[in-house]
GROMACS .gro file of C-alpha atoms in nm:
model
  335
    1MET     CA    1   7.725  -1.276  -1.774
    2PRO     CA    2   7.554  -1.338  -2.106
    3PRO     CA    3   7.828  -1.377  -2.367
    4MET     CA    4   7.728  -1.072  -2.568
    5ARG     CA    5   7.698  -0.824  -2.281
    6ARG     CA    6   8.044  -0.694  -2.367
    7TRP     CA    7   7.910  -0.591  -2.706
    8LEU     CA    8   7.647  -0.374  -2.545
    9LEU     CA    9   7.904  -0.201  -2.331
   10VAL     CA   10   8.183  -0.145  -2.580
   11LEU     CA   11   7.978  -0.036  -2.878
   12ALA     CA   12   7.927   0.337  -2.897
   13ILE     CA   13   7.636   0.506  -2.729
   14THR     CA   14   7.509   0.605  -3.069
   15ALA     CA   15   7.423   0.242  -3.124
   16CYS     CA   16   7.276   0.194  -2.779
   17SER     CA   17   7.066   0.509  -2.800
   18HIS     CA   18   6.900   0.372  -3.112
   19ALA     CA   19   6.856   0.014  -3.007
   20ALA     CA   20   6.834   0.013  -2.630
   21GLU     CA   21   6.561   0.266  -2.580
   22PRO     CA   22   6.308   0.161  -2.321
   23PRO     CA   23   6.028  -0.023  -2.497
   24PRO     CA   24   5.712   0.175  -2.562
   25SER     CA   25   5.518   0.198  -2.240
   26THR     CA   26   5.213  -0.016  -2.208
   27THR     CA   27   5.077   0.215  -1.940
   28VAL     CA   28   4.877   0.514  -2.056
   29ALA     CA   29   4.973   0.805  -1.833
   30GLN     CA   30   4.668   1.002  -1.729
   31PRO     CA   31   4.595   1.293  -1.498
   32ALA     CA   32   4.374   1.242  -1.195
   33ALA     CA   33   4.029   1.115  -1.276
   34THR     CA   34   3.772   1.383  -1.358
   35ALA     CA   35   3.452   1.184  -1.322
   36ALA     CA   36   3.147   1.391  -1.389
   37ALA     CA   37   2.890   1.353  -1.118
   38THR     CA   38   2.532   1.315  -1.224
   39ALA     CA   39   2.209   1.277  -1.037
   40GLY     CA   40   2.220   0.901  -1.093
   41GLY     CA   41   2.583   0.855  -0.988
   42SER     CA   42   2.907   0.918  -1.178
   43GLU     CA   43   3.054   0.834  -1.513
   44VAL     CA   44   3.408   0.827  -1.649
   45ASP     CA   45   3.517   1.132  -1.843
   46PRO     CA   46   3.562   1.007  -2.206
   47TRP     CA   47   3.864   1.238  -2.244
   48ASP     CA   48   4.031   1.084  -1.939
   49PRO     CA   49   4.013   0.704  -1.977
   50PRO     CA   50   4.155   0.489  -1.698
   51ALA     CA   51   4.519   0.386  -1.712
   52VAL     CA   52   4.598   0.056  -1.881
   53ALA     CA   53   4.795  -0.175  -1.656
   54PRO     CA   54   5.112  -0.323  -1.808
   55PRO     CA   55   5.111  -0.696  -1.880
   56ALA     CA   56   5.210  -0.918  -1.590
   57ASP     CA   57   5.527  -1.022  -1.773
   58ALA     CA   58   5.626  -0.670  -1.883
   59PRO     CA   59   5.994  -0.574  -1.843
   60PRO     CA   60   6.093  -0.382  -1.530
   61SER     CA   61   5.994  -0.016  -1.525
   62LEU     CA   62   6.242   0.267  -1.559
   63ALA     CA   63   6.191   0.349  -1.191
   64ASP     CA   64   6.283  -0.010  -1.104
   65THR     CA   65   6.601  -0.010  -1.311
   66VAL     CA   66   6.710   0.327  -1.174
   67ALA     CA   67   6.671   0.196  -0.820
   68LEU     CA   68   6.867  -0.119  -0.903
   69ALA     CA   69   7.148   0.083  -1.062
   70ASP     CA   70   7.168   0.318  -0.763
   71ALA     CA   71   7.192   0.022  -0.527
   72ALA     CA   72   7.463  -0.150  -0.734
   73CYS     CA   73   7.654   0.170  -0.803
   74PRO     CA   74   7.594   0.463  -0.567
   75THR     CA   75   7.916   0.630  -0.688
   76VAL     CA   76   8.223   0.560  -0.900
   77PRO     CA   77   8.509   0.641  -0.661
   78HIS     CA   78   8.783   0.504  -0.887
   79PRO     CA   79   8.697   0.587  -1.249
   80TYR     CA   80   8.896   0.443  -1.537
   81LEU     CA   81   9.063   0.780  -1.593
   82PHE     CA   82   9.417   0.802  -1.731
   83ALA     CA   83   9.651   1.093  -1.796
   84VAL     CA   84   9.838   1.050  -2.124
   85THR     CA   85  10.152   1.266  -2.144
   86THR     CA   86  10.382   1.319  -2.440
   87LYS     CA   87  10.760   1.341  -2.417
   88SER     CA   88  10.725   1.717  -2.453
   89GLY     CA   89  10.497   1.733  -2.148
   90LYS     CA   90  10.156   1.778  -2.315
   91THR     CA   91   9.879   1.596  -2.128
   92SER     CA   92   9.541   1.464  -2.236
   93PHE     CA   93   9.291   1.249  -2.046
   94LEU     CA   94   9.146   0.911  -2.138
   95LEU     CA   95   8.825   0.787  -1.972
   96GLY     CA   96   8.677   0.439  -1.990
   97THR     CA   97   8.298   0.468  -1.991
   98ARG     CA   98   8.003   0.240  -1.942
   99HIS     CA   99   7.756   0.331  -2.213
  100LEU     CA  100   7.445   0.271  -2.003
  101GLY     CA  101   7.361   0.284  -1.634
  102VAL     CA  102   7.612   0.542  -1.508
  103GLY     CA  103   7.578   0.918  -1.516
  104LEU     CA  104   7.846   1.182  -1.486
  105ALA     CA  105   7.719   1.286  -1.143
  106LYS     CA  106   7.835   0.953  -0.996
  107LEU     CA  107   8.196   1.014  -1.099
  108PRO     CA  108   8.436   1.226  -0.888
  109PRO     CA  109   8.473   1.597  -0.977
  110VAL     CA  110   8.812   1.540  -1.140
  111VAL     CA  111   8.640   1.381  -1.439
  112ARG     CA  112   8.413   1.676  -1.510
  113ASP     CA  113   8.688   1.928  -1.434
  114SER     CA  114   8.929   1.757  -1.673
  115PHE     CA  115   8.659   1.748  -1.940
  116VAL     CA  116   8.549   2.112  -1.921
  117HIS     CA  117   8.909   2.236  -1.928
  118SER     CA  118   8.993   2.041  -2.242
  119THR     CA  119   9.006   2.196  -2.586
  120LEU     CA  120   8.883   1.886  -2.772
  121ALA     CA  121   8.639   1.611  -2.672
  122VAL     CA  122   8.691   1.281  -2.853
  123PHE     CA  123   8.441   0.994  -2.860
  124GLU     CA  124   8.422   0.663  -3.042
  125THR     CA  125   8.204   0.843  -3.295
  126ASP     CA  126   8.176   1.217  -3.340
  127PRO     CA  127   7.836   1.344  -3.218
  128LYS     CA  128   7.814   1.531  -3.549
  129ASP     CA  129   7.849   1.208  -3.748
  130THR     CA  130   7.514   1.106  -3.896
  131SER     CA  131   7.645   0.842  -4.136
  132THR     CA  132   7.462   0.510  -4.152
  133ALA     CA  133   7.544   0.172  -4.296
  134PRO     CA  134   7.364   0.066  -4.615
  135PRO     CA  135   7.035  -0.108  -4.535
  136THR     CA  136   7.055  -0.483  -4.510
  137ALA     CA  137   6.829  -0.717  -4.699
  138HIS     CA  138   6.498  -0.795  -4.531
  139ALA     CA  139   6.538  -1.095  -4.304
  140ASP     CA  140   6.286  -1.344  -4.177
  141PRO     CA  141   6.094  -1.251  -3.862
  142LEU     CA  142   6.279  -1.310  -3.539
  143HIS     CA  143   6.072  -1.614  -3.446
  144VAL     CA  144   6.174  -1.782  -3.772
  145GLN     CA  145   6.542  -1.701  -3.726
  146LEU     CA  146   6.546  -1.831  -3.370
  147GLY     CA  147   6.333  -2.141  -3.414
  148ASP     CA  148   6.044  -2.254  -3.199
  149VAL     CA  149   6.233  -2.347  -2.882
  150ALA     CA  150   6.457  -2.040  -2.867
  151TRP     CA  151   6.167  -1.810  -2.961
  152ALA     CA  152   5.957  -1.950  -2.677
  153HIS     CA  153   6.240  -1.884  -2.432
  154PHE     CA  154   6.292  -1.534  -2.572
  155ARG     CA  155   5.922  -1.458  -2.516
  156GLU     CA  156   5.954  -1.593  -2.163
  157LEU     CA  157   6.249  -1.362  -2.086
  158ALA     CA  158   6.141  -1.051  -2.274
  159GLY     CA  159   5.771  -1.080  -2.204
  160ARG     CA  160   5.517  -1.181  -2.467
  161SER     CA  161   5.407  -0.829  -2.557
  162LEU     CA  162   5.759  -0.692  -2.601
  163ALA     CA  163   5.877  -1.005  -2.783
  164ASP     CA  164   5.590  -0.985  -3.030
  165ARG     CA  165   5.670  -0.617  -3.099
  166LEU     CA  166   6.032  -0.710  -3.164
  167ASP     CA  167   5.949  -0.996  -3.400
  168ASP     CA  168   5.989  -0.779  -3.710
  169GLU     CA  169   6.278  -0.569  -3.576
  170PRO     CA  170   6.647  -0.637  -3.648
  171VAL     CA  171   6.799  -0.909  -3.434
  172SER     CA  172   7.041  -0.655  -3.287
  173THR     CA  173   6.748  -0.455  -3.149
  174ALA     CA  174   6.599  -0.762  -2.982
  175LEU     CA  175   6.938  -0.865  -2.844
  176ILE     CA  176   7.011  -0.526  -2.690
  177GLN     CA  177   6.660  -0.496  -2.550
  178LEU     CA  178   6.709  -0.827  -2.374
  179VAL     CA  179   7.063  -0.769  -2.245
  180ALA     CA  180   6.976  -0.414  -2.135
  181MET     CA  181   6.649  -0.510  -1.965
  182TYR     CA  182   6.780  -0.431  -1.618
  183GLU     CA  183   7.000  -0.137  -1.721
  184ASP     CA  184   6.922   0.219  -1.614
  185LYS     CA  185   6.860   0.373  -1.954
  186SER     CA  186   6.806   0.719  -1.809
  187HIS     CA  187   7.182   0.760  -1.765
  188ALA     CA  188   7.434   0.728  -2.046
  189LEU     CA  189   7.778   0.865  -1.963
  190ASP     CA  190   7.893   0.917  -2.322
  191LEU     CA  191   7.577   1.105  -2.410
  192GLU     CA  192   7.605   1.323  -2.100
  193LEU     CA  193   7.962   1.411  -2.195
  194GLU     CA  194   7.849   1.489  -2.549
  195ASN     CA  195   7.583   1.721  -2.413
  196LEU     CA  196   7.836   1.884  -2.182
  197ALA     CA  197   8.066   1.944  -2.478
  198ALA     CA  198   7.780   2.112  -2.663
  199ASP     CA  199   7.691   2.325  -2.360
  200THR     CA  200   8.051   2.436  -2.303
  201LYS     CA  201   8.127   2.481  -2.675
  202ILE     CA  202   8.410   2.225  -2.674
  203PRO     CA  203   8.483   2.095  -3.027
  204THR     CA  204   8.429   1.721  -3.078
  205ALA     CA  205   8.587   1.449  -3.288
  206GLY     CA  206   8.546   1.075  -3.338
  207LEU     CA  207   8.772   0.774  -3.381
  208GLU     CA  208   8.546   0.584  -3.622
  209SER     CA  209   8.226   0.642  -3.814
  210SER     CA  210   7.871   0.572  -3.709
  211ALA     CA  211   7.828   0.379  -4.034
  212PHE     CA  212   8.113   0.148  -3.934
  213GLN     CA  213   7.952   0.082  -3.597
  214ASP     CA  214   7.612   0.020  -3.752
  215ALA     CA  215   7.764  -0.241  -3.982
  216LEU     CA  216   7.956  -0.402  -3.696
  217ILE     CA  217   7.642  -0.430  -3.485
  218GLU     CA  218   7.448  -0.598  -3.762
  219LYS     CA  219   7.734  -0.837  -3.832
  220LEU     CA  220   7.802  -0.947  -3.475
  221MET     CA  221   7.464  -0.913  -3.306
  222ASP     CA  222   7.299  -1.182  -3.514
  223ALA     CA  223   7.055  -1.465  -3.443
  224ARG     CA  224   7.335  -1.694  -3.334
  225ALA     CA  225   7.449  -1.438  -3.076
  226LEU     CA  226   7.096  -1.407  -2.943
  227ARG     CA  227   7.056  -1.783  -2.924
  228ALA     CA  228   7.383  -1.800  -2.727
  229ILE     CA  229   7.241  -1.555  -2.472
  230LEU     CA  230   6.926  -1.765  -2.446
  231VAL     CA  231   7.139  -2.071  -2.366
  232VAL     CA  232   7.307  -1.911  -2.062
  233ALA     CA  233   7.024  -1.684  -1.940
  234HIS     CA  234   6.772  -1.925  -1.794
  235THR     CA  235   6.553  -1.669  -1.618
  236ARG     CA  236   6.516  -1.295  -1.576
  237ALA     CA  237   6.701  -1.333  -1.248
  238ASP     CA  238   7.009  -1.423  -1.454
  239LEU     CA  239   6.972  -1.105  -1.661
  240GLN     CA  240   6.927  -0.896  -1.348
  241ALA     CA  241   7.228  -1.052  -1.176
  242ASP     CA  242   7.444  -0.999  -1.483
  243SER     CA  243   7.356  -0.630  -1.504
  244HIS     CA  244   7.418  -0.587  -1.132
  245ASP     CA  245   7.755  -0.763  -1.137
  246ASP     CA  246   7.881  -0.585  -1.446
  247LEU     CA  247   7.773  -0.244  -1.318
  248ALA     CA  248   7.921  -0.305  -0.973
  249SER     CA  249   8.247  -0.419  -1.131
  250TYR     CA  250   8.270  -0.106  -1.345
  251CYS     CA  251   8.191   0.123  -1.054
  252ALA     CA  252   8.452  -0.042  -0.829
  253GLY     CA  253   8.713   0.046  -1.091
  254GLU     CA  254   8.927  -0.257  -1.013
  255ARG     CA  255   8.933  -0.446  -1.343
  256THR     CA  256   9.254  -0.470  -1.543
  257GLU     CA  257   9.152  -0.752  -1.778
  258LEU     CA  258   8.835  -0.865  -1.955
  259ASP     CA  259   8.593  -1.074  -1.752
  260PRO     CA  260   8.686  -1.443  -1.806
  261LYS     CA  261   8.325  -1.547  -1.737
  262GLU     CA  262   8.223  -1.387  -2.066
  263HIS     CA  263   8.462  -1.620  -2.246
  264ASP     CA  264   8.321  -1.921  -2.062
  265ASP     CA  265   7.964  -1.819  -2.143
  266MET     CA  266   8.049  -1.788  -2.512
  267VAL     CA  267   8.184  -2.143  -2.502
  268ARG     CA  268   7.860  -2.255  -2.338
  269GLY     CA  269   7.671  -2.067  -2.607
  270GLY     CA  270   7.838  -2.272  -2.880
  271TYR     CA  271   8.132  -2.059  -2.993
  272SER     CA  272   8.471  -2.217  -3.061
  273GLU     CA  273   8.796  -2.072  -2.927
  274VAL     CA  274   8.885  -1.947  -3.275
  275GLU     CA  275   8.545  -1.781  -3.314
  276ILE     CA  276   8.574  -1.616  -2.972
  277ALA     CA  277   8.918  -1.480  -3.060
  278ASP     CA  278   8.782  -1.345  -3.388
  279TYR     CA  279   8.488  -1.178  -3.214
  280GLU     CA  280   8.709  -1.017  -2.950
  281ASP     CA  281   8.942  -0.889  -3.219
  282ALA     CA  282   8.654  -0.744  -3.421
  283ILE     CA  283   8.479  -0.579  -3.131
  284LEU     CA  284   8.782  -0.462  -2.936
  285TYR     CA  285   9.139  -0.515  -3.047
  286ALA     CA  286   9.117  -0.435  -3.418
  287ARG     CA  287   8.937  -0.113  -3.329
  288ASN     CA  288   9.196  -0.028  -3.065
  289ARG     CA  289   9.474  -0.070  -3.321
  290SER     CA  290   9.289   0.137  -3.579
  291TRP     CA  291   9.242   0.424  -3.332
  292ILE     CA  292   9.610   0.461  -3.240
  293PRO     CA  293   9.730   0.672  -3.539
  294GLU     CA  294   9.452   0.926  -3.480
  295LEU     CA  295   9.503   0.917  -3.104
  296GLU     CA  296   9.871   0.993  -3.149
  297LYS     CA  297   9.779   1.309  -3.338
  298ILE     CA  298   9.526   1.404  -3.072
  299VAL     CA  299   9.747   1.348  -2.768
  300GLY     CA  300  10.038   1.504  -2.954
  301ALA     CA  301   9.843   1.828  -2.968
  302GLY     CA  302   9.755   1.794  -2.599
  303ASN     CA  303   9.467   1.901  -2.376
  304ALA     CA  304   9.215   1.656  -2.521
  305PHE     CA  305   8.960   1.445  -2.333
  306ILE     CA  306   8.900   1.102  -2.489
  307ALA     CA  307   8.604   0.886  -2.383
  308VAL     CA  308   8.567   0.527  -2.506
  309GLY     CA  309   8.415   0.208  -2.366
  310ALA     CA  310   8.606   0.081  -2.063
  311ASP     CA  311   8.680  -0.259  -2.217
  312HIS     CA  312   8.894  -0.080  -2.475
  313LEU     CA  313   9.134   0.010  -2.193
  314MET     CA  314   9.188  -0.341  -2.056
  315GLY     CA  315   9.495  -0.560  -2.085
  316PRO     CA  316   9.809  -0.557  -2.301
  317ARG     CA  317   9.607  -0.488  -2.617
  318GLY     CA  318   9.412  -0.203  -2.459
  319VAL     CA  319   9.454   0.159  -2.561
  320PRO     CA  320   9.668   0.261  -2.258
  321ALA     CA  321   9.910  -0.026  -2.323
  322LEU     CA  322   9.932   0.054  -2.693
  323LEU     CA  323  10.003   0.422  -2.623
  324SER     CA  324  10.257   0.336  -2.355
  325ALA     CA  325  10.440   0.111  -2.601
  326ARG     CA  326  10.471   0.412  -2.831
  327GLY     CA  327  10.650   0.618  -2.572
  328TYR     CA  328  10.366   0.802  -2.402
  329THR     CA  329  10.346   0.815  -2.025
  330VAL     CA  330  10.006   0.672  -1.925
  331THR     CA  331   9.912   0.706  -1.559
  332ARG     CA  332   9.591   0.612  -1.379
  333VAL     CA  333   9.446   0.922  -1.214
  334THR     CA  334   9.364   0.874  -0.847
  335PRO     CA  335   9.093   1.117  -0.727
   0.00000   0.00000   0.00000
């Protein structure tokens, strides 16, 4: 797994929806040809030009990524769903999500039922939060930041056309485009839950601000992080395999700790043990700790549904463990 894939999956969907959109299509969608017949033959209707074929090295199409996701994850039989109960008997639910590639329809009915019967829906960021981080100073183009060798490999993986379009974009955008190349971007569980909350008139809240997440993305998803991915992802087959394995692992619902291969890949990408520990704390554990005071208020009131990235639920520093240590009864829900 590329060392920064975890970042894609644990950062809020608000970030992914901005940065991991499918790249602009290089195919011009057209209706059926309407050639006008003439006595001397036929000519192409000027209002209906022929479709433009995508470049040979274009990223996989949305149809391709949907098919790959369905094959890797037909359903999620064992979601990361926990009941959190107070000493007074009030219960809320905590769901670990995967921000891309999985839709609500793949999860068992207990997830939707628990959500629609809640009186508050809590996400990493409140859907109503439109705050943004202050703009960063203009940086050099991506090819300058990466250097000739890494830029050539990035163009090889991303495709020349997409890479050239990303050259003047933030590094974080290029990084997420690359890591999410084989992700099904038509399904985003957090966003579907947000839309369900809006449809069912369930109030929403957030655990941190969108501005905070924006700043965190720009800090951690830098040129060094992208170069680290380029070290361990030799071909597109590596990117495809990583997406498949991570999605299949999430859908199996069997993880209790972070994937150790991510740690090994970060070492291969040039990060020291101290730097890896700092990154993990910034992206996961510090955020987990900061959420607990607000979560205690929320679960104390009861009947809330809380949805955060699944990696936030893993291990002794995960949210379930932190809540359990504070006297709450946290139980994995078995459909």
